[in-house]
Tab-separated table of C-alpha atoms in Angstrom:
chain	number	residue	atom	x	y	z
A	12	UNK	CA	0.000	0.000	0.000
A	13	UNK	CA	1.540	3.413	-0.876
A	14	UNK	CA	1.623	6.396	1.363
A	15	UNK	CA	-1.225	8.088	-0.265
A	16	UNK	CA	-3.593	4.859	0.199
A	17	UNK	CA	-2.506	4.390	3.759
A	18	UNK	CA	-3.172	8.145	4.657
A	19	UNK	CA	-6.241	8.385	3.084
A	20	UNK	CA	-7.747	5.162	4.643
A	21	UNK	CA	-6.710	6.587	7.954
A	22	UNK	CA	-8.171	10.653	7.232
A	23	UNK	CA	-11.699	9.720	8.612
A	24	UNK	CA	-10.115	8.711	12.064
A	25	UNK	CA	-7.452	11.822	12.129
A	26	UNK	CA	-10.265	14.353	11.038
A	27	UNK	CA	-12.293	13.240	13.495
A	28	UNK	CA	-9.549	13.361	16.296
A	29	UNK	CA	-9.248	16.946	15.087
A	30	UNK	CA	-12.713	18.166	15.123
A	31	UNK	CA	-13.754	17.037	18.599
A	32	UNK	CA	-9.968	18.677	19.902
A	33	UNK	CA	-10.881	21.791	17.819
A	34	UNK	CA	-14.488	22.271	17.564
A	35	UNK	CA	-13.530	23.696	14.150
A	36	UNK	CA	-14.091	22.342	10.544
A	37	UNK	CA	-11.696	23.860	8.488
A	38	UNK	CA	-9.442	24.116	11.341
A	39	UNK	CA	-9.459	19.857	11.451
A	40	UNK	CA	-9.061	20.097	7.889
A	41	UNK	CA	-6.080	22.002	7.476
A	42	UNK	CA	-4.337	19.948	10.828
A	43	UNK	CA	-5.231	16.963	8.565
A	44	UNK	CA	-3.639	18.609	5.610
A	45	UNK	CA	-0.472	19.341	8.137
A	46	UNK	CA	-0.236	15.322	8.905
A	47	UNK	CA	-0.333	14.635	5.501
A	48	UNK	CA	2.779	16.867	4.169
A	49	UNK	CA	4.870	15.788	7.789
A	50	UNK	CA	3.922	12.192	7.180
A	51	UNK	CA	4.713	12.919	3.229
A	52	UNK	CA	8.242	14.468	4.163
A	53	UNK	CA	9.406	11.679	6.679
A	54	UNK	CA	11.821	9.504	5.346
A	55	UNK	CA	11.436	6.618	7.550
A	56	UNK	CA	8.284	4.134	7.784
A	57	UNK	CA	6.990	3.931	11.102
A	58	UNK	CA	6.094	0.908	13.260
A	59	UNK	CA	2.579	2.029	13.134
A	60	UNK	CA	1.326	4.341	10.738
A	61	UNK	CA	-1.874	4.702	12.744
A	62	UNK	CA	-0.084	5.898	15.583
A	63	UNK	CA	1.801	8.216	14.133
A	64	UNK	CA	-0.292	9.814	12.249
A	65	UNK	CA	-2.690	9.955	14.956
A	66	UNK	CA	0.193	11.501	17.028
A	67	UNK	CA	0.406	13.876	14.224
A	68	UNK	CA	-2.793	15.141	13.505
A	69	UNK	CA	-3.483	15.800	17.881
A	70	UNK	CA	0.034	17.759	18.760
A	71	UNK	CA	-0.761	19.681	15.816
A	72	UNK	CA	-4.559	20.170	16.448
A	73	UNK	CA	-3.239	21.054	20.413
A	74	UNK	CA	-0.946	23.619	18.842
A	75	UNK	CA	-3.902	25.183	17.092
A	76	UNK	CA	-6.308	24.799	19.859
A	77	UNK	CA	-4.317	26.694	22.607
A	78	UNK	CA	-3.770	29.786	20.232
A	79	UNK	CA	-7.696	29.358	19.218
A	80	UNK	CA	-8.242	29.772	22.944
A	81	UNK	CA	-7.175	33.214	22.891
A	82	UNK	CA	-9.020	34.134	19.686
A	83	UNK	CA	-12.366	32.764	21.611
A	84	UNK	CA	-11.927	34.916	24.700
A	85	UNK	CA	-12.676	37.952	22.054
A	86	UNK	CA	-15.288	36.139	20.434
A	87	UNK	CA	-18.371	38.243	20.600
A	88	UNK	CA	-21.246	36.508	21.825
A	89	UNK	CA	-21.621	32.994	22.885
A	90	UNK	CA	-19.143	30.721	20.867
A	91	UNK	CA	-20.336	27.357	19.620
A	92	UNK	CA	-18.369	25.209	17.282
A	93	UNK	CA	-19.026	24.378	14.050
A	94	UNK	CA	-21.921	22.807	13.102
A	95	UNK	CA	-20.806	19.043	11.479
A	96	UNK	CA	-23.621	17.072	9.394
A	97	UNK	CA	-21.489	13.992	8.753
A	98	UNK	CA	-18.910	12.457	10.797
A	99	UNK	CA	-16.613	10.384	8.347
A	100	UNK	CA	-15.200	8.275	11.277
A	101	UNK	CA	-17.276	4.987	11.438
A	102	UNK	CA	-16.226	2.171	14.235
A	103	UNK	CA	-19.360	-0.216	15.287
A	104	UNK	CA	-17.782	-0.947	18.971
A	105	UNK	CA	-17.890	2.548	19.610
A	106	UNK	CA	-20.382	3.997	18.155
A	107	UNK	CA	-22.437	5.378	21.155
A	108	UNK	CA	-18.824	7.157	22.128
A	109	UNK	CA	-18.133	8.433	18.688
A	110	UNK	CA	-22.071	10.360	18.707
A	111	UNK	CA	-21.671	11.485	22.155
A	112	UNK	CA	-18.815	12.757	21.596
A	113	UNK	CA	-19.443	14.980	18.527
A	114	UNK	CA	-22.916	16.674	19.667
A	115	UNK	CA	-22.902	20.332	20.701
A	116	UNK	CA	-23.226	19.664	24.528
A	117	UNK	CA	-20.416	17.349	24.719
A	118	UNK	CA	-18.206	19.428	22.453
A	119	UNK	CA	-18.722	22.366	24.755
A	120	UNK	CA	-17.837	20.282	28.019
A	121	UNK	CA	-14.884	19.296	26.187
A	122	UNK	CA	-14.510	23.697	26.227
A	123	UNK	CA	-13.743	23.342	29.837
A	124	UNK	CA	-10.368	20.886	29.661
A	125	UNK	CA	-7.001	22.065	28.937
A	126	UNK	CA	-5.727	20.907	25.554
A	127	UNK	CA	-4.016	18.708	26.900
A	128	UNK	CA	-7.083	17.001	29.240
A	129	UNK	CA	-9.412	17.240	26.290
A	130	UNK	CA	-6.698	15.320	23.788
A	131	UNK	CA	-6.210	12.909	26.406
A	132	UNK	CA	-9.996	11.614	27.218
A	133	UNK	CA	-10.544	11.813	23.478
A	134	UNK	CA	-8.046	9.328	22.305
A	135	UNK	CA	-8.426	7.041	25.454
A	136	UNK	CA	-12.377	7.336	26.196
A	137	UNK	CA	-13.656	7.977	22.427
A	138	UNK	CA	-11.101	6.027	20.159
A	139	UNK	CA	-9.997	3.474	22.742
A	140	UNK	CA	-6.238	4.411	22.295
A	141	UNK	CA	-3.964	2.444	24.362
A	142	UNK	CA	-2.007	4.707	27.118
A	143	UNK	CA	0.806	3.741	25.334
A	144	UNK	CA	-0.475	5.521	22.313
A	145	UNK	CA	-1.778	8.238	24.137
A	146	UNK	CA	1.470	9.210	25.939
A	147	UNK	CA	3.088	9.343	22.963
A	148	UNK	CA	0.655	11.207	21.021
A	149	UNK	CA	0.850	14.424	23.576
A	150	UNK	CA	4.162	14.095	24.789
A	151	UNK	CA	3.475	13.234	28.580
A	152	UNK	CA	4.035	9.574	30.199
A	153	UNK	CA	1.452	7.460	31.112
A	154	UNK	CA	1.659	8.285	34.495
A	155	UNK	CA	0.839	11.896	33.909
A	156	UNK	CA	-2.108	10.452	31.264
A	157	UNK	CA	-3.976	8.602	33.622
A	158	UNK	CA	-4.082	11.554	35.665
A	159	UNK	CA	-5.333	13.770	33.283
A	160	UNK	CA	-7.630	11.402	31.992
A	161	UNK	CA	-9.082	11.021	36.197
A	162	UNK	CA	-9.633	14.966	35.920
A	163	UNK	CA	-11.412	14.894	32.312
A	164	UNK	CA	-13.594	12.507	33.529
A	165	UNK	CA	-14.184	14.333	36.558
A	166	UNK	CA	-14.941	17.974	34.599
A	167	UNK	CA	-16.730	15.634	32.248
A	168	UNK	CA	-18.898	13.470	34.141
A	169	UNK	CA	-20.013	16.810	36.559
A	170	UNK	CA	-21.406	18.790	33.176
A	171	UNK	CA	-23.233	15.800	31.970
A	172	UNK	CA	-27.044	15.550	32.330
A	173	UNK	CA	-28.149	12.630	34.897
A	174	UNK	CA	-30.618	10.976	32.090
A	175	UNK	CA	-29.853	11.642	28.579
A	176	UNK	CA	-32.457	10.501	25.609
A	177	UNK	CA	-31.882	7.846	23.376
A	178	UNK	CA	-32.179	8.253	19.680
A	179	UNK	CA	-35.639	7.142	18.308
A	180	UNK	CA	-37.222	9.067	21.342
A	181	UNK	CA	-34.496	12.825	20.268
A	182	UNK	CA	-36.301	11.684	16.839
A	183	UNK	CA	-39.446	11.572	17.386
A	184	UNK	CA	-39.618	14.695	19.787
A	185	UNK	CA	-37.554	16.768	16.925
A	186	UNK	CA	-40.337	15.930	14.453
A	187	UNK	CA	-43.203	16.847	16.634
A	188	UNK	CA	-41.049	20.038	16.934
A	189	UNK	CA	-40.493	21.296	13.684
A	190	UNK	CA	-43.900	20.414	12.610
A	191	UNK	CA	-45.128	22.572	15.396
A	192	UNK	CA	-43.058	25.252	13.983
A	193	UNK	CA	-44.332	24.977	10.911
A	194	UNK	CA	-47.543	25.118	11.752
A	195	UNK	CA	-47.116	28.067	14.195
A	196	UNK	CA	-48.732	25.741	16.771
A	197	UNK	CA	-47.650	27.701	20.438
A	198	UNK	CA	-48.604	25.639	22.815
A	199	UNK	CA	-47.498	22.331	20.987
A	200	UNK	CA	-44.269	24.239	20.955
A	201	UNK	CA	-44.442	24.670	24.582
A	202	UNK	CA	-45.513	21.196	25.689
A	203	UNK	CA	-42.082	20.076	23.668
A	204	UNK	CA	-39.636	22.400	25.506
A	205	UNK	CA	-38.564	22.151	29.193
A	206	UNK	CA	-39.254	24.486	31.602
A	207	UNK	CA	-35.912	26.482	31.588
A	208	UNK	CA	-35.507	25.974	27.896
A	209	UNK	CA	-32.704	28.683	26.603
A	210	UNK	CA	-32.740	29.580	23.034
A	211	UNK	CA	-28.748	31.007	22.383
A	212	UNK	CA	-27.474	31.974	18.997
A	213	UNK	CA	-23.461	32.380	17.826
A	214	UNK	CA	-23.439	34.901	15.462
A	215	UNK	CA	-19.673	36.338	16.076
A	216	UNK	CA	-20.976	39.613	15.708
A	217	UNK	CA	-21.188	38.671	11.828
A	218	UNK	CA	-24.626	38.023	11.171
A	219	UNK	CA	-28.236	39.006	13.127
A	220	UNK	CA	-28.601	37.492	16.351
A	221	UNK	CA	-30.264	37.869	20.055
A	222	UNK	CA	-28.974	40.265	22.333
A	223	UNK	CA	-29.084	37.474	25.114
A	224	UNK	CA	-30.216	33.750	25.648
A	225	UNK	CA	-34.172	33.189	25.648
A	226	UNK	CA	-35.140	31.423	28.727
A	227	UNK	CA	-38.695	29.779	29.929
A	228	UNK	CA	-40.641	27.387	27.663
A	229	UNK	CA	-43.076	30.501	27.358
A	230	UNK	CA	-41.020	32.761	25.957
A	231	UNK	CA	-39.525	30.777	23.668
A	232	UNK	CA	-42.145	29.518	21.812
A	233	UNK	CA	-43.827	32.836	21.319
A	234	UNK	CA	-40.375	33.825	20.170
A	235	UNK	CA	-40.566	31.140	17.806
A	236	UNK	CA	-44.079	31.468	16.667
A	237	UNK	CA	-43.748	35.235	15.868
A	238	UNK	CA	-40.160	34.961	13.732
A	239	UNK	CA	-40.707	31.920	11.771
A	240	UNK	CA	-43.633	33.530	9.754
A	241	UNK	CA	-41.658	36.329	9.570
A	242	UNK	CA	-39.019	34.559	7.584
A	243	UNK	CA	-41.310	32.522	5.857
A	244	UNK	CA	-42.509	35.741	4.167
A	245	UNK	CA	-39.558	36.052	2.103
A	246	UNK	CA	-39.383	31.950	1.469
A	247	UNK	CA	-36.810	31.057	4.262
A	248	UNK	CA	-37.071	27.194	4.501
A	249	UNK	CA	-35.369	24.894	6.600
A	250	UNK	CA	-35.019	21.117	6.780
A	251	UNK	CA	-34.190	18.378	9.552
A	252	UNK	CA	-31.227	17.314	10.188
A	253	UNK	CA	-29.484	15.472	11.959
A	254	UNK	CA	-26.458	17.825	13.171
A	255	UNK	CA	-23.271	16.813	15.250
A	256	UNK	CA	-25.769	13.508	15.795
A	257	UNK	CA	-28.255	15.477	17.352
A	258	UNK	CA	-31.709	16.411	16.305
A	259	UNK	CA	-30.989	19.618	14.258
A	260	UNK	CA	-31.869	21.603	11.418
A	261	UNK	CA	-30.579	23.537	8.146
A	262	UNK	CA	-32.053	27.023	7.754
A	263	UNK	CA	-31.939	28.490	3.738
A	264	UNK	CA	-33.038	31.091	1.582
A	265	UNK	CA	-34.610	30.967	-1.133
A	266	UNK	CA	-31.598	30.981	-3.308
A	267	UNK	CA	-30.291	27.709	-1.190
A	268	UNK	CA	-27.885	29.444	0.947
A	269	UNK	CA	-27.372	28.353	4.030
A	270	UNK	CA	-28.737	30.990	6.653
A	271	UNK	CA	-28.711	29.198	9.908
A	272	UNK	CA	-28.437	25.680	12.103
A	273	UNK	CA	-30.389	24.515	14.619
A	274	UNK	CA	-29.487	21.599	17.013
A	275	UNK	CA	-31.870	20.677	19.997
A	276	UNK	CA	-30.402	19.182	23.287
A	277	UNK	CA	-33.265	16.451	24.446
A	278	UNK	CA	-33.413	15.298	27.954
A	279	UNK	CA	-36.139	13.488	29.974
A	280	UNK	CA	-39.214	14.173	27.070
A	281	UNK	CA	-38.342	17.522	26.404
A	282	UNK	CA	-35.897	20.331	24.606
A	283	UNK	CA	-33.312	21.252	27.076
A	284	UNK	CA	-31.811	23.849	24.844
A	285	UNK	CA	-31.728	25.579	21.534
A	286	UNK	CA	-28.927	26.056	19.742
A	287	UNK	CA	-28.090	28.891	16.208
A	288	UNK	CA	-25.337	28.828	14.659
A	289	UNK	CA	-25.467	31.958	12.262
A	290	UNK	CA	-22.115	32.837	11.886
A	291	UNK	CA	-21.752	32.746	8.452
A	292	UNK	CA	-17.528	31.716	8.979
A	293	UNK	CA	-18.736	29.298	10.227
A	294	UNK	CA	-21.211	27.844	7.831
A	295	UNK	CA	-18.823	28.128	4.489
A	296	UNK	CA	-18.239	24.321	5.121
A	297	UNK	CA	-21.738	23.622	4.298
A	298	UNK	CA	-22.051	25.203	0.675
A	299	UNK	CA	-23.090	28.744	-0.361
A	300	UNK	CA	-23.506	30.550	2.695
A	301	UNK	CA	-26.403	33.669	2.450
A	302	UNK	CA	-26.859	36.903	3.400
A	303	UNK	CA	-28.773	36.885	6.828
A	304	UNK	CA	-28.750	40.454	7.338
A	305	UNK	CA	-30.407	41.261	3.637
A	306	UNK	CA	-33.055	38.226	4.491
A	307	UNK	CA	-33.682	40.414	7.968
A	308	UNK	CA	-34.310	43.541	5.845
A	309	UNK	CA	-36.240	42.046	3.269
A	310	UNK	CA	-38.814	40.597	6.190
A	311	UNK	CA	-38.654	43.293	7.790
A	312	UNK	CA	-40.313	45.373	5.188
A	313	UNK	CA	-42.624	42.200	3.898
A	314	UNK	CA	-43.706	42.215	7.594
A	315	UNK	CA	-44.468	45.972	7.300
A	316	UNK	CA	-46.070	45.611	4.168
A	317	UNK	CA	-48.429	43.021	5.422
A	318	UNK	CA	-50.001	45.331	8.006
């Protein structure tokens, strides 16, 4: 098998080491990129080319990360990552990890580690690296691993809700959802969201967005039942989807450009939280990204027009 072959049988696994480290699509794509051209360049064949290129792709992803860090402390607004609609990483033994790992909640958790915690319970608790491998791949010994590891799972295990949903019943919730949007139905919005719902949008300062978080199953779905029309006016559409393996969906215009995603954290029967993504950086992954602030206007005056 050549170089080329074995890399690219392996750039499912190292882009998905890099976006749960990163939170950041084209950031794991160009510390992918990076792997390749070091791996390219080395003269010798290692012992284990999945090893070393995983080793690769997470000291360069924990380079990235801790100068990302600093960007994010400017960020305006609340910071989310980027949304991801397909994970290209596929292992059947760990698949419940693998979707835990990569939905919005979890990626956000993984916010609170140091680089070096979050690279370390990703590799051993989500890909099942030996400690071994681990070590190796962040430069620490396994001593020091298993330690950070102990205080990941501690940071991890004390953000993580007590009863989480399984799939079918995030599925079948989502759907009575949207079509509740849809249909501008208020209190069949209600009955779907929890209590202390929150309703938070990244927009980076880059795109229209609320001043703060929503809060109370009340207020957001009369905040939901009074925009969507509103953008439905000038033919905003969206469609489910299932987003960082959550319940989510993609918002467009009518051109097809993205405009906005949606993913909905379910817990005991209900939607825990609400989450936009509207910066449009952040959406240039997805295909044609469009103007949210033009689709605003253009409502805006339809909705003026209609009184």
């Amino acid at each position: 098998m050549s170089k080329v072959e074995e890399f690219e049988e392996l750039r499912p696994l190292l882009f998905s080491i890099a976006y749960r480290i990163l939170g950041s699509v084209s950031e794991a794509e160009d510390a992918v990129q990076e792997t390749w051209l070091r791996y390219d360049a080395s003269a010798t064949r290692p012992a284990s080319v999945k090893s070393f290129l995983s080793a690769t792709v997470t000291r360069i992803a924990i380079d990235v990360l801790r100068s990302a860090r600093v960007r994010r402390e400017e960020y305006v607004g609340p910071w989310f990552p980027e949304p991801l609609l397909n994970d290209p990483y596929e292992d059947p033994e760990r698949a419940a990890e693998l979707s835990d790992s990569v939905s919005m909640a979890s990626l956000l958790l993984l916010e609170r580690l140091s680089p070096l915690e979050r690279s370390v319970f990703l590799l051993r608790e989500v890909f099942a690296f030996g400690f071994d491998e681990v070590a190796a791949a962040v430069g620490r010994s396994e001593a020091a691993c298993r330690q950070l590891l102990v205080r990941a799972r501690r940071h991890m295990r004390e953000g993580r809700p007590r009863f989480a949903a399984d799939r079918q019943e995030r599925q079948e919730l989502a759907a009575r959802f949207f079509d509740a949007l849809k249909d501008g139905d208020m209190g069949g919005l209600r009955d779907l969201l929890a209590a202390d719902v929150q309703l938070v949008g990244d927009g980076g300062g880059k795109a229209p967005q609320l001043a703060r978080a929503i809060v109370g199953a009340e207020n957001v779905a009369r905040l939901l039942v009074s925009v969507y029309p509103q953008m439905a006016l000038v033919d905003v559409t969206f469609e489910p989807q299932e987003v960082n393996g959550q319940p989510g969906a993609v918002f467009r215009d009518r051109d097809g450009g993205v405009l906005n995603i949606w993913t909905l954290d379910v817990l005991d029967g209900r939607i825990q939280a609400i989450r936009a993504v509207l910066n449009p950086d952040k959406l240039r992954h997805l295909g044609p990204v469009g103007d949210a602030w033009a689709v605003e206007r253009e409502a805006r005056e339809a909705r003026r027009r209609k009184k």
